[in-house]
One Martini backbone bead per residue (centre of mass of N, CA, C, O) as a GRO file, in nm:
protein
  117
    1MET     BB    1   0.073   0.616  -1.862
    2ASP     BB    2  -0.189   0.792  -1.868
    3ALA     BB    3  -0.283   1.120  -1.849
    4SER     BB    4  -0.525   1.094  -1.657
    5LEU     BB    5  -0.382   0.932  -1.434
    6LYS     BB    6  -0.153   1.132  -1.386
    7LYS     BB    7  -0.331   1.368  -1.295
    8LYS     BB    8  -0.463   1.221  -1.054
    9LEU     BB    9  -0.202   1.160  -0.904
   10ILE     BB   10  -0.102   1.449  -0.873
   11PHE     BB   11  -0.350   1.557  -0.729
   12GLY     BB   12  -0.331   1.367  -0.482
   13LEU     BB   13  -0.050   1.455  -0.388
   14VAL     BB   14  -0.109   1.756  -0.353
   15LEU     BB   15  -0.344   1.726  -0.159
   16GLY     BB   16  -0.191   1.572   0.061
   17PHE     BB   17   0.018   1.794   0.112
   18LEU     BB   18  -0.182   2.020   0.191
   19VAL     BB   19  -0.301   1.873   0.433
   20TYR     BB   20  -0.038   1.847   0.585
   21VAL     BB   21   0.021   2.151   0.607
   22ALA     BB   22  -0.238   2.226   0.753
   23PHE     BB   23  -0.182   2.049   1.004
   24ALA     BB   24   0.087   2.182   1.077
   25PHE     BB   25  -0.044   2.465   1.136
   26VAL     BB   26  -0.247   2.372   1.349
   27ALA     BB   27  -0.032   2.276   1.469
   28ASP     BB   28   0.280   2.272   1.616
   29MET     BB   29   0.543   2.359   1.427
   30GLN     BB   30   0.775   2.361   1.631
   31LYS     BB   31   0.739   2.067   1.730
   32ILE     BB   32   0.780   1.935   1.458
   33LEU     BB   33   1.071   2.039   1.411
   34GLU     BB   34   1.191   1.920   1.668
   35ALA     BB   35   1.128   1.625   1.604
   36GLY     BB   36   1.291   1.620   1.339
   37SER     BB   37   1.571   1.698   1.474
   38ALA     BB   38   1.564   1.444   1.684
   39PHE     BB   39   1.589   1.256   1.465
   40ALA     BB   40   1.750   0.962   1.340
   41TRP     BB   41   1.831   0.987   1.009
   42GLN     BB   42   2.039   0.746   0.965
   43ILE     BB   43   1.789   0.522   0.990
   44PHE     BB   44   1.588   0.573   0.759
   45PRO     BB   45   1.688   0.378   0.532
   46VAL     BB   46   1.645   0.122   0.700
   47VAL     BB   47   1.344   0.153   0.746
   48CYS     BB   48   1.267   0.151   0.446
   49LEU     BB   49   1.390  -0.128   0.375
   50LEU     BB   50   1.221  -0.292   0.577
   51SER     BB   51   0.948  -0.213   0.461
   52ILE     BB   52   0.993  -0.319   0.176
   53GLY     BB   53   1.060  -0.608   0.263
   54ASN     BB   54   0.784  -0.669   0.379
   55TYR     BB   55   0.629  -0.642   0.107
   56VAL     BB   56   0.785  -0.860  -0.043
   57VAL     BB   57   0.710  -1.095   0.140
   58ARG     BB   58   0.402  -1.062   0.104
   59LEU     BB   59   0.405  -1.108  -0.204
   60ILE     BB   60   0.521  -1.391  -0.196
   61ARG     BB   61   0.292  -1.512  -0.030
   62TRP     BB   62   0.064  -1.442  -0.223
   63ASN     BB   63   0.177  -1.617  -0.459
   64TYR     BB   64   0.177  -1.880  -0.306
   65TYR     BB   65  -0.129  -1.894  -0.246
   66LEU     BB   66  -0.220  -1.885  -0.535
   67GLY     BB   67  -0.077  -2.147  -0.617
   68ARG     BB   68  -0.227  -2.333  -0.412
   69LEU     BB   69  -0.514  -2.252  -0.557
   70GLY     BB   70  -0.461  -2.224  -0.881
   71VAL     BB   71  -0.392  -1.926  -0.938
   72GLU     BB   72  -0.344  -1.742  -1.242
   73LEU     BB   73  -0.113  -1.473  -1.238
   74GLU     BB   74   0.040  -1.236  -1.359
   75GLY     BB   75   0.287  -1.075  -1.204
   76ARG     BB   76   0.183  -0.780  -1.236
   77LYS     BB   77  -0.115  -0.829  -1.164
   78SER     BB   78  -0.061  -0.946  -0.887
   79ALA     BB   79   0.075  -0.691  -0.772
   80LEU     BB   80  -0.163  -0.499  -0.817
   81VAL     BB   81  -0.364  -0.647  -0.639
   82PHE     BB   82  -0.201  -0.644  -0.380
   83PHE     BB   83  -0.155  -0.326  -0.357
   84ALA     BB   84  -0.453  -0.251  -0.366
   85GLY     BB   85  -0.516  -0.394  -0.092
   86LEU     BB   86  -0.321  -0.217   0.088
   87VAL     BB   87  -0.482   0.044   0.082
   88MET     BB   88  -0.708  -0.122   0.273
   89SER     BB   89  -0.554  -0.212   0.552
   90ILE     BB   90  -0.741  -0.014   0.756
   91THR     BB   91  -0.975  -0.189   0.738
   92PRO     BB   92  -1.232  -0.357   0.848
   93ALA     BB   93  -1.282  -0.698   0.839
   94SER     BB   94  -1.100  -0.778   0.587
   95SER     BB   95  -1.173  -0.607   0.323
   96ALA     BB   96  -0.908  -0.621   0.169
   97SER     BB   97  -0.908  -0.928   0.121
   98CYS     BB   98  -1.177  -0.932  -0.024
   99SER     BB   99  -1.094  -0.744  -0.250
  100ARG     BB  100  -0.868  -0.922  -0.357
  101ALA     BB  101  -1.042  -1.164  -0.422
  102ASN     BB  102  -1.224  -1.018  -0.624
  103THR     BB  103  -1.000  -0.922  -0.817
  104SER     BB  104  -0.898  -1.204  -0.883
  105ARG     BB  105  -1.163  -1.311  -0.997
  106THR     BB  106  -1.185  -1.087  -1.229
  107SER     BB  107  -0.885  -1.171  -1.350
  108THR     BB  108  -1.007  -1.459  -1.354
  109ALA     BB  109  -1.159  -1.794  -1.357
  110HIS     BB  110  -1.160  -1.790  -1.054
  111ARG     BB  111  -1.258  -1.858  -0.748
  112ALA     BB  112  -1.323  -1.668  -0.452
  113ALA     BB  113  -1.246  -1.648  -0.111
  114ALA     BB  114  -1.287  -1.560   0.190
  115PRO     BB  115  -1.135  -1.501   0.463
  116HIS     BB  116  -1.020  -1.667   0.752
  117ARG     BB  117  -1.018  -1.633   1.132
   0.00000   0.00000   0.00000
């Protein structure tokens, strides 16, 4: 990872943390701490593993669909395109899927179509 990208990543993480802290102080900090202490932390690793497993299954499906379409992307590039699209997963009207299709198209010689619902 080049130094410029690393600086931007660190800046984004620090900024996100500061925004979180600011919201925590604006909200009732005592209630936040109470909710954290009432949480069953022993299940937290299981929740994280299930979440990661979900993304692994989705990545496998993504690669399967690319293969069915005849789109050849090197494994790492395919994963980068897939996870870049996940960043936009809360956007309306499947724009994340459209973004993924466009990124795949620009990464290969294949045409990409927008997803159908």
